Amino acid sequence: MSDDDLGSFGPTTPHVSKHTVRQRQPSVSVVAGPSTSAKPASTNTTSSKRRRIEEQDDTRDDRTTVDNDGDVVLISSAETSEDGVRTKTRKPVNGTTTQATHDRGKGKLRAPSVEPRGRGVSTEVEEVPPPRETVARTNGRVSTGVKPTNGKQRLQEEVALRRQVEELRQYLAERTQERDDFQDQLRRLHHLRSTEAEKLAAQMKTVHEARAKVDAEYIAELKDASGASGSADTSKSSVVQFVHGDLVEEAKREGEELVAEWKQKVRERDKALKDKDEQIQDLLKAAQTYKSDLAAEIQNNATLKRNGNQIANGSTKSAKPAPGQGYVTRLYEDMTNINVIDFKNAPESGGIPMETYTCEITVNGRSLGFKLQSFTPPAAENPTNMPRMIYTPTTLAMETDLQFKQQLDFLSEPFTFSREQLSVFVRTLNEKVDGSATQESDVDDDE
């Protein structure tokens, strides 16, 4: 690659302009040397014509371009090297560069000149040694052994500029990385978690601010109300009293309603408990009655199996008492130890006929008063139409002997049994009042 090619070689990397101190390069002045051949004086005219032709060729070969600094430069090919090849030179067209001084000798050709750079090179760029002086010859040829240095100098400048651009890019990358690191640190500082105490303090601050805001609004409303009512002092006091009075009345009314509601609930609960207690008592009585009925039925069945006969119902109705009826009654009383003191025949509240016998039994000095009520249940409840008896003790409430109450066992409570079991009832009643049944059970236990 020749110097001409390097001279026209443009940079591929964009140029980064920097403000640097201009450095003036020394201009090269052309010095005339001795001619190689003696020619007559008439050759001056020929030399002048040749120079004019070369200048015209240089003018035609000039072209403009833009250098790395953004300046418009005129590239001239007027200079010719030693071997006859033209060397391109750069001429700025904006008129900002300094014109090189050209020393012209009489009858001698113009020596190649080195123009200074339009813009100073940065101090970071390697310094290029100044070009060597060239000696012009009378025949228009450059002295032997001297070559133009424009292409090499431009190449060195481009290499230095590229190195500078790379350094600037590396510096920019480092500064960008530092900026990113600082941004990350700042972001982490902003996103640090607060402690529990700080959170509580922030919550309390929020609550107090909200409360203060509400208080301020309430105060503003009171001020507006006081200003609209008339004088400031009297209206303020009246408004405050009115507001507080309404609040007190409302709170009092709510409290009274709440108390009344709870009282109603307590009454309902007490009533429900009372109803349940009554149901429990009824169930206990029914259980006792069923227990006594079961015992009587068991005893009656045992008696029927032992005797093998059934008890016939006797007629209690007669037109008039037969002669000696009193003796018969006394005989029954002596046989059963039961005296019938009173008799009533009155319908029950449900319309069912009821025969009530008031009786008293006395055995070995022990007596017990009781009532026997005879009735016939409806056919729906009593398919066999069998009369039933209700036993109710009447004198146990006045009895003070607890042992006597205990030996009566189930006879100390009311119960219901079938009328067919009257004989079993009479025998059991005699045994319980006499205490013989209790003694027999004790003997059986001892055996």
Coordinates of C-alpha atoms in Angstrom, one line a residue:
M1 CA 0.0 0.0 0.0
S2 CA 1.5 3.4 -1.0
D3 CA 1.6 6.6 0.8
D4 CA -1.1 8.0 -1.5
D5 CA -3.5 5.2 -0.5
L6 CA -2.8 5.8 3.2
G7 CA -3.3 9.5 2.7
S8 CA -6.8 9.0 1.3
F9 CA -7.7 6.4 3.9
G10 CA -10.6 7.5 6.1
P11 CA -11.4 6.4 9.7
T12 CA -14.1 3.8 10.2
T13 CA -14.7 4.8 13.9
P14 CA -16.7 8.0 14.6
H15 CA -14.5 10.8 15.8
V16 CA -15.1 12.1 19.3
S17 CA -14.3 15.8 19.3
K18 CA -12.4 17.1 22.3
H19 CA -11.4 20.7 23.1
T20 CA -7.6 20.6 23.3
V21 CA -4.9 23.1 23.0
R22 CA -3.8 23.9 19.6
Q23 CA -0.2 23.1 18.7
R24 CA 1.4 24.8 15.9
Q25 CA 3.6 22.7 13.8
P26 CA 6.6 24.4 12.1
S27 CA 6.1 25.0 8.5
V28 CA 8.7 23.8 6.1
S29 CA 10.3 26.3 3.8
V30 CA 11.6 25.2 0.5
V31 CA 15.3 25.8 -0.1
A32 CA 16.7 26.0 -3.6
G33 CA 19.6 23.7 -4.4
P34 CA 22.0 23.4 -7.2
S35 CA 20.6 22.2 -10.5
T36 CA 21.9 18.9 -11.9
S37 CA 22.3 20.2 -15.4
A38 CA 23.2 23.5 -16.9
K39 CA 20.5 25.0 -19.1
P40 CA 20.2 28.2 -20.9
A41 CA 18.3 31.1 -19.4
S42 CA 15.5 30.6 -21.9
T43 CA 14.4 27.6 -19.9
N44 CA 12.8 29.9 -17.2
T45 CA 9.9 30.5 -19.5
T46 CA 9.5 26.9 -20.1
S47 CA 9.6 26.3 -16.3
S48 CA 7.0 28.9 -15.7
K49 CA 4.7 27.4 -18.2
R50 CA 5.2 24.0 -16.7
R51 CA 4.4 25.3 -13.3
R52 CA 1.2 26.9 -14.5
I53 CA 0.2 23.6 -16.2
E54 CA 0.8 21.7 -13.0
E55 CA -1.2 24.2 -11.0
Q56 CA -4.1 23.9 -13.4
D57 CA -3.8 20.1 -13.1
D58 CA -3.7 20.4 -9.3
T59 CA -6.8 22.6 -9.4
R60 CA -8.6 20.0 -11.5
D61 CA -7.6 17.1 -9.3
D62 CA -8.6 18.9 -6.0
R63 CA -11.6 17.4 -4.2
T64 CA -13.3 18.2 -0.9
T65 CA -13.9 15.9 2.0
V66 CA -14.8 16.0 5.7
D67 CA -12.2 15.1 8.3
N68 CA -12.7 13.5 11.7
D69 CA -13.2 16.9 13.4
G70 CA -16.1 17.7 11.2
D71 CA -14.2 20.4 9.1
V72 CA -14.5 20.5 5.3
V73 CA -11.1 19.9 3.8
L74 CA -9.9 20.3 0.2
I75 CA -7.7 17.4 -0.9
S76 CA -5.2 18.5 -3.5
S77 CA -3.0 16.3 -5.6
A78 CA -0.7 19.0 -6.9
E79 CA 2.4 17.8 -5.3
T80 CA 4.5 15.2 -7.1
S81 CA 6.9 12.7 -5.6
E82 CA 10.3 11.8 -6.8
D83 CA 9.0 8.9 -9.0
G84 CA 6.4 11.1 -10.8
V85 CA 3.4 10.1 -8.6
R86 CA 1.3 12.9 -7.3
T87 CA 0.9 13.3 -3.6
K88 CA -2.5 14.4 -2.2
T89 CA -2.6 17.3 0.2
R90 CA -5.5 18.4 2.5
K91 CA -6.6 22.0 2.2
P92 CA -9.4 23.3 4.5
V93 CA -12.1 25.2 2.6
N94 CA -13.6 27.1 5.5
G95 CA -10.6 29.4 5.8
T96 CA -9.8 28.6 9.4
T97 CA -6.3 27.2 8.9
T98 CA -3.1 29.2 8.5
Q99 CA -1.6 29.5 5.0
A100 CA 1.8 28.1 4.6
T101 CA 4.5 30.4 3.4
H102 CA 6.0 29.4 0.1
D103 CA 9.4 30.7 -0.9
R104 CA 9.6 31.0 -4.6
G105 CA 12.9 31.3 -6.4
K106 CA 13.4 32.8 -9.7
G107 CA 13.4 30.1 -12.3
K108 CA 12.8 27.3 -9.8
L109 CA 9.8 25.1 -9.3
R110 CA 7.5 25.2 -6.2
A111 CA 8.6 22.9 -3.5
P112 CA 6.0 20.7 -1.7
S113 CA 4.7 22.4 1.4
V114 CA 3.4 20.9 4.6
E115 CA 0.3 22.6 5.9
P116 CA -0.4 22.8 9.7
R117 CA -3.4 20.9 11.1
G118 CA -6.6 22.9 11.3
R119 CA -7.4 21.6 14.8
G120 CA -4.9 20.9 17.5
V121 CA -4.3 17.3 18.5
S122 CA -5.1 16.3 22.0
T123 CA -2.2 16.1 24.4
E124 CA -3.0 12.4 24.9
V125 CA -2.2 11.7 21.3
E126 CA 1.4 10.6 20.5
E127 CA 3.4 13.5 19.2
V128 CA 4.4 13.2 15.6
P129 CA 7.9 14.4 14.7
P130 CA 7.9 17.3 12.3
P131 CA 8.5 16.5 8.7
R132 CA 11.9 16.8 7.3
E133 CA 12.8 19.6 5.0
T134 CA 12.8 18.9 1.3
V135 CA 15.0 20.5 -1.3
A136 CA 13.4 21.8 -4.5
R137 CA 15.2 21.3 -7.7
T138 CA 15.1 23.5 -10.8
N139 CA 13.7 20.8 -12.9
G140 CA 10.6 20.3 -10.7
R141 CA 11.7 17.1 -9.1
V142 CA 11.9 16.5 -5.4
S143 CA 15.4 15.7 -4.0
T144 CA 16.3 12.1 -3.9
G145 CA 15.8 10.2 -0.5
V146 CA 13.0 12.5 0.9
K147 CA 9.4 11.2 0.9
P148 CA 6.3 13.0 2.0
T149 CA 5.0 12.1 5.5
N150 CA 1.3 13.2 5.3
G151 CA -0.1 9.6 5.0
K152 CA 2.0 8.2 7.8
Q153 CA 1.2 11.1 10.1
R154 CA -2.5 10.8 9.4
L155 CA -2.4 7.1 10.1
Q156 CA -0.7 7.7 13.4
E157 CA -3.3 10.3 14.3
E158 CA -6.1 8.0 13.4
V159 CA -4.6 5.2 15.6
A160 CA -4.2 7.6 18.5
L161 CA -7.8 8.9 18.1
R162 CA -9.1 5.4 18.0
R163 CA -7.2 4.5 21.1
Q164 CA -8.5 7.7 22.8
V165 CA -12.1 6.7 21.7
E166 CA -11.7 3.3 23.3
E167 CA -10.3 4.8 26.5
L168 CA -13.3 7.2 26.6
R169 CA -15.7 4.3 26.0
Q170 CA -14.1 2.3 28.8
Y171 CA -14.3 5.3 31.1
L172 CA -17.9 5.8 30.2
A173 CA -18.6 2.1 31.0
E174 CA -16.9 2.4 34.3
R175 CA -18.9 5.5 35.2
T176 CA -22.1 3.8 34.1
Q177 CA -21.3 0.8 36.3
E178 CA -20.6 3.1 39.3
R179 CA -23.9 4.9 38.6
D180 CA -25.8 1.6 38.6
D181 CA -24.1 0.5 41.8
F182 CA -25.1 3.8 43.5
Q183 CA -28.7 3.3 42.3
D184 CA -28.8 -0.2 43.8
Q185 CA -27.4 1.0 47.1
L186 CA -30.0 3.9 47.2
R187 CA -32.8 1.4 46.3
R188 CA -31.7 -0.9 49.1
L189 CA -31.6 1.9 51.6
H190 CA -35.1 2.9 50.6
H191 CA -36.4 -0.7 50.9
L192 CA -34.8 -1.4 54.3
R193 CA -37.3 -3.1 56.6
S194 CA -38.3 -1.1 59.7
T195 CA -38.2 -2.5 63.2
E196 CA -41.2 -3.4 65.2
A197 CA -41.0 -0.2 67.3
E198 CA -40.9 1.9 64.1
K199 CA -43.9 0.1 62.8
L200 CA -45.8 0.7 66.0
A201 CA -44.8 4.3 66.0
A202 CA -46.0 4.7 62.5
Q203 CA -49.3 3.1 63.3
M204 CA -49.7 5.3 66.4
K205 CA -48.9 8.3 64.3
T206 CA -51.5 7.4 61.8
V207 CA -54.1 6.9 64.5
H208 CA -53.3 10.2 66.2
E209 CA -53.4 12.0 62.9
A210 CA -56.8 10.5 62.1
R211 CA -58.1 11.4 65.6
A212 CA -56.8 14.9 65.3
K213 CA -58.5 15.3 61.9
V214 CA -61.8 14.1 63.3
D215 CA -61.4 16.5 66.3
A216 CA -60.6 19.3 64.0
E217 CA -63.7 18.6 61.9
Y218 CA -65.8 18.4 65.0
I219 CA -64.5 21.7 66.3
A220 CA -65.1 23.3 62.9
E221 CA -68.7 22.1 62.9
L222 CA -69.2 23.5 66.4
K223 CA -67.8 26.8 65.3
D224 CA -70.0 26.9 62.3
A225 CA -73.1 26.1 64.4
S226 CA -72.2 28.7 67.0
G227 CA -71.6 31.3 64.4
A228 CA -75.0 30.7 62.8
S229 CA -76.9 30.8 66.0
G230 CA -76.0 34.3 67.1
S231 CA -73.5 35.4 69.7
A232 CA -70.3 33.4 70.0
D233 CA -70.3 32.5 73.7
T234 CA -73.9 31.9 74.3
S235 CA -74.5 30.0 71.1
K236 CA -71.4 27.9 71.6
S237 CA -72.5 26.9 75.1
S238 CA -76.0 26.2 74.0
V239 CA -74.9 24.1 71.0
V240 CA -72.5 22.1 73.2
Q241 CA -75.2 21.5 75.8
F242 CA -77.7 20.6 73.1
V243 CA -75.3 18.2 71.4
H244 CA -74.3 16.6 74.7
G245 CA -77.9 16.4 75.8
D246 CA -78.9 14.5 72.7
L247 CA -75.9 12.2 73.1
V248 CA -76.9 11.5 76.7
E249 CA -80.5 10.9 75.9
E250 CA -79.6 8.6 73.0
A251 CA -77.2 6.6 75.2
K252 CA -79.8 6.4 78.0
R253 CA -82.5 5.2 75.7
E254 CA -80.2 2.6 74.2
G255 CA -79.3 1.4 77.7
E256 CA -82.9 1.1 78.8
E257 CA -83.8 -0.8 75.7
L258 CA -80.9 -3.2 76.3
V259 CA -81.9 -3.7 79.9
A260 CA -85.5 -4.4 79.0
E261 CA -84.4 -6.8 76.3
W262 CA -82.2 -8.7 78.8
K263 CA -85.0 -8.7 81.4
Q264 CA -87.4 -10.2 78.9
K265 CA -84.8 -12.9 78.0
V266 CA -84.4 -13.7 81.8
R267 CA -88.2 -14.0 82.2
E268 CA -88.5 -16.3 79.2
R269 CA -85.6 -18.4 80.6
D270 CA -87.2 -18.6 84.0
K271 CA -90.5 -19.6 82.5
A272 CA -88.8 -22.3 80.4
L273 CA -87.0 -23.6 83.5
K274 CA -90.3 -23.7 85.5
D275 CA -92.1 -25.6 82.7
K276 CA -89.2 -28.1 82.6
D277 CA -89.4 -28.5 86.4
E278 CA -93.1 -29.2 86.2
Q279 CA -92.6 -31.7 83.4
I280 CA -89.9 -33.4 85.5
Q281 CA -92.3 -33.6 88.5
D282 CA -95.0 -35.1 86.3
L283 CA -92.6 -37.6 84.8
L284 CA -91.4 -38.6 88.3
K285 CA -95.0 -39.1 89.5
A286 CA -95.9 -41.1 86.4
A287 CA -92.7 -43.2 86.9
Q288 CA -93.7 -43.9 90.5
T289 CA -97.3 -44.8 89.4
Y290 CA -96.0 -47.2 86.8
K291 CA -93.6 -48.7 89.3
S292 CA -96.5 -49.4 91.8
D293 CA -98.7 -50.7 89.0
L294 CA -96.0 -53.1 88.0
A295 CA -95.5 -54.3 91.5
A296 CA -99.3 -54.8 91.9
E297 CA -99.6 -56.6 88.6
I298 CA -96.7 -58.9 89.5
Q299 CA -98.2 -59.7 92.9
N300 CA -101.7 -60.2 91.4
N301 CA -100.4 -62.6 88.8
A302 CA -98.6 -64.6 91.5
T303 CA -101.9 -64.8 93.5
L304 CA -103.9 -65.9 90.6
K305 CA -101.5 -68.6 89.7
R306 CA -101.5 -69.9 93.3
N307 CA -105.3 -69.9 93.8
G308 CA -106.4 -70.7 90.3
N309 CA -109.6 -68.7 90.5
Q310 CA -110.7 -65.3 89.3
I311 CA -112.4 -62.6 91.2
A312 CA -116.0 -61.9 90.0
N313 CA -117.3 -58.4 89.9
G314 CA -120.2 -57.9 92.4
S315 CA -123.1 -55.6 91.8
T316 CA -123.1 -52.6 93.9
K317 CA -126.5 -51.3 93.0
S318 CA -129.6 -52.3 94.9
A319 CA -133.0 -50.8 95.2
K320 CA -132.9 -50.7 99.0
P321 CA -130.7 -52.2 101.6
A322 CA -131.5 -55.7 102.6
P323 CA -132.2 -56.4 106.3
G324 CA -129.0 -56.9 108.2
Q325 CA -126.9 -54.9 105.8
G326 CA -125.2 -53.1 108.6
Y327 CA -124.0 -56.4 110.1
V328 CA -122.7 -57.5 106.7
T329 CA -120.8 -54.3 106.3
R330 CA -119.3 -54.6 109.8
L331 CA -118.2 -58.2 109.0
Y332 CA -116.4 -57.0 105.9
E333 CA -114.8 -54.2 107.9
D334 CA -113.6 -56.7 110.5
M335 CA -112.3 -59.1 107.9
T336 CA -110.3 -56.4 105.9
N337 CA -109.5 -54.0 108.8
I338 CA -110.8 -51.2 106.5
N339 CA -113.5 -48.8 107.4
V340 CA -115.3 -46.9 104.7
I341 CA -116.0 -43.5 106.2
D342 CA -117.5 -41.6 103.3
F343 CA -118.7 -42.1 99.7
K344 CA -119.3 -39.6 96.9
N345 CA -120.5 -40.2 93.3
A346 CA -119.7 -37.2 91.2
P347 CA -118.5 -36.8 87.6
E348 CA -114.9 -35.8 87.0
S349 CA -114.0 -32.5 85.3
G350 CA -113.8 -34.4 81.9
G351 CA -117.4 -35.7 82.3
I352 CA -116.3 -39.3 83.4
P353 CA -118.4 -40.7 86.4
M354 CA -116.2 -41.0 89.5
E355 CA -116.9 -43.0 92.7
T356 CA -114.9 -41.7 95.6
Y357 CA -114.4 -43.8 98.8
T358 CA -112.8 -42.3 101.9
C359 CA -111.3 -45.1 103.9
E360 CA -109.1 -45.8 106.9
I361 CA -107.2 -49.0 107.8
T362 CA -106.0 -50.0 111.3
V363 CA -103.7 -52.9 112.0
N364 CA -102.1 -53.5 115.4
G365 CA -102.5 -49.9 116.5
R366 CA -101.2 -48.5 113.2
S367 CA -103.7 -46.6 111.0
L368 CA -103.6 -45.0 107.6
G369 CA -106.2 -42.9 105.9
F370 CA -106.6 -43.0 102.1
K371 CA -109.0 -42.5 99.2
L372 CA -110.1 -44.9 96.5
Q373 CA -111.5 -43.5 93.3
S374 CA -113.2 -45.8 90.9
F375 CA -113.8 -44.9 87.2
T376 CA -114.0 -46.4 83.8
P377 CA -111.7 -44.9 81.1
P378 CA -113.1 -44.2 77.6
A379 CA -113.3 -47.0 75.1
A380 CA -110.4 -45.5 73.1
E381 CA -108.1 -45.9 76.1
N382 CA -109.7 -49.0 77.6
P383 CA -110.7 -51.5 75.0
T384 CA -111.7 -54.1 77.7
N385 CA -114.0 -51.6 79.5
M386 CA -112.4 -52.5 82.8
P387 CA -112.9 -50.1 85.7
R388 CA -109.7 -48.7 87.4
M389 CA -108.9 -47.6 90.9
I390 CA -106.8 -44.6 92.1
Y391 CA -105.2 -44.9 95.5
T392 CA -104.2 -41.7 97.3
P393 CA -102.9 -41.6 100.9
T394 CA -104.4 -38.7 102.9
T395 CA -102.8 -38.9 106.4
L396 CA -99.1 -39.4 105.7
A397 CA -98.5 -35.6 105.7
M398 CA -99.3 -35.6 109.4
E399 CA -97.2 -38.8 110.1
T400 CA -94.0 -38.2 112.1
D401 CA -92.7 -41.7 112.1
L402 CA -90.2 -42.0 109.3
Q403 CA -89.9 -45.7 109.8
F404 CA -93.6 -46.2 109.2
K405 CA -93.3 -44.2 106.0
Q406 CA -90.4 -46.3 104.8
Q407 CA -92.2 -49.6 105.5
L408 CA -95.2 -48.5 103.5
D409 CA -92.9 -48.4 100.4
F410 CA -94.9 -47.7 97.3
L411 CA -98.1 -47.2 99.3
S412 CA -96.8 -43.8 100.4
E413 CA -97.4 -42.4 96.9
P414 CA -100.6 -42.3 94.8
F415 CA -100.9 -45.0 92.0
T416 CA -103.5 -46.5 89.8
F417 CA -104.5 -50.2 89.5
S418 CA -107.2 -52.4 88.0
R419 CA -110.4 -53.0 90.0
E420 CA -109.8 -56.7 89.6
Q421 CA -106.8 -56.4 91.9
L422 CA -108.7 -55.0 94.9
S423 CA -108.1 -58.2 96.9
V424 CA -104.4 -58.1 96.2
F425 CA -104.4 -54.4 97.2
V426 CA -106.2 -55.1 100.5
R427 CA -103.8 -57.9 101.4
T428 CA -100.7 -55.8 100.5
L429 CA -102.1 -52.8 102.4
N430 CA -102.5 -54.9 105.6
E431 CA -99.0 -56.3 105.3
K432 CA -97.4 -52.9 104.7
V433 CA -99.3 -51.2 107.6
D434 CA -98.6 -54.1 110.0
G435 CA -95.0 -54.4 108.9
S436 CA -95.1 -58.2 108.5
A437 CA -94.0 -58.0 104.8
T438 CA -91.0 -56.0 105.9
Q439 CA -90.1 -58.5 108.6
E440 CA -90.5 -61.4 106.2
S441 CA -88.2 -59.7 103.7
D442 CA -85.6 -59.2 106.4
V443 CA -85.8 -62.9 107.4
D444 CA -85.3 -63.9 103.8
D445 CA -82.3 -61.7 103.6
D446 CA -80.8 -63.3 106.7
E447 CA -81.3 -66.8 105.3

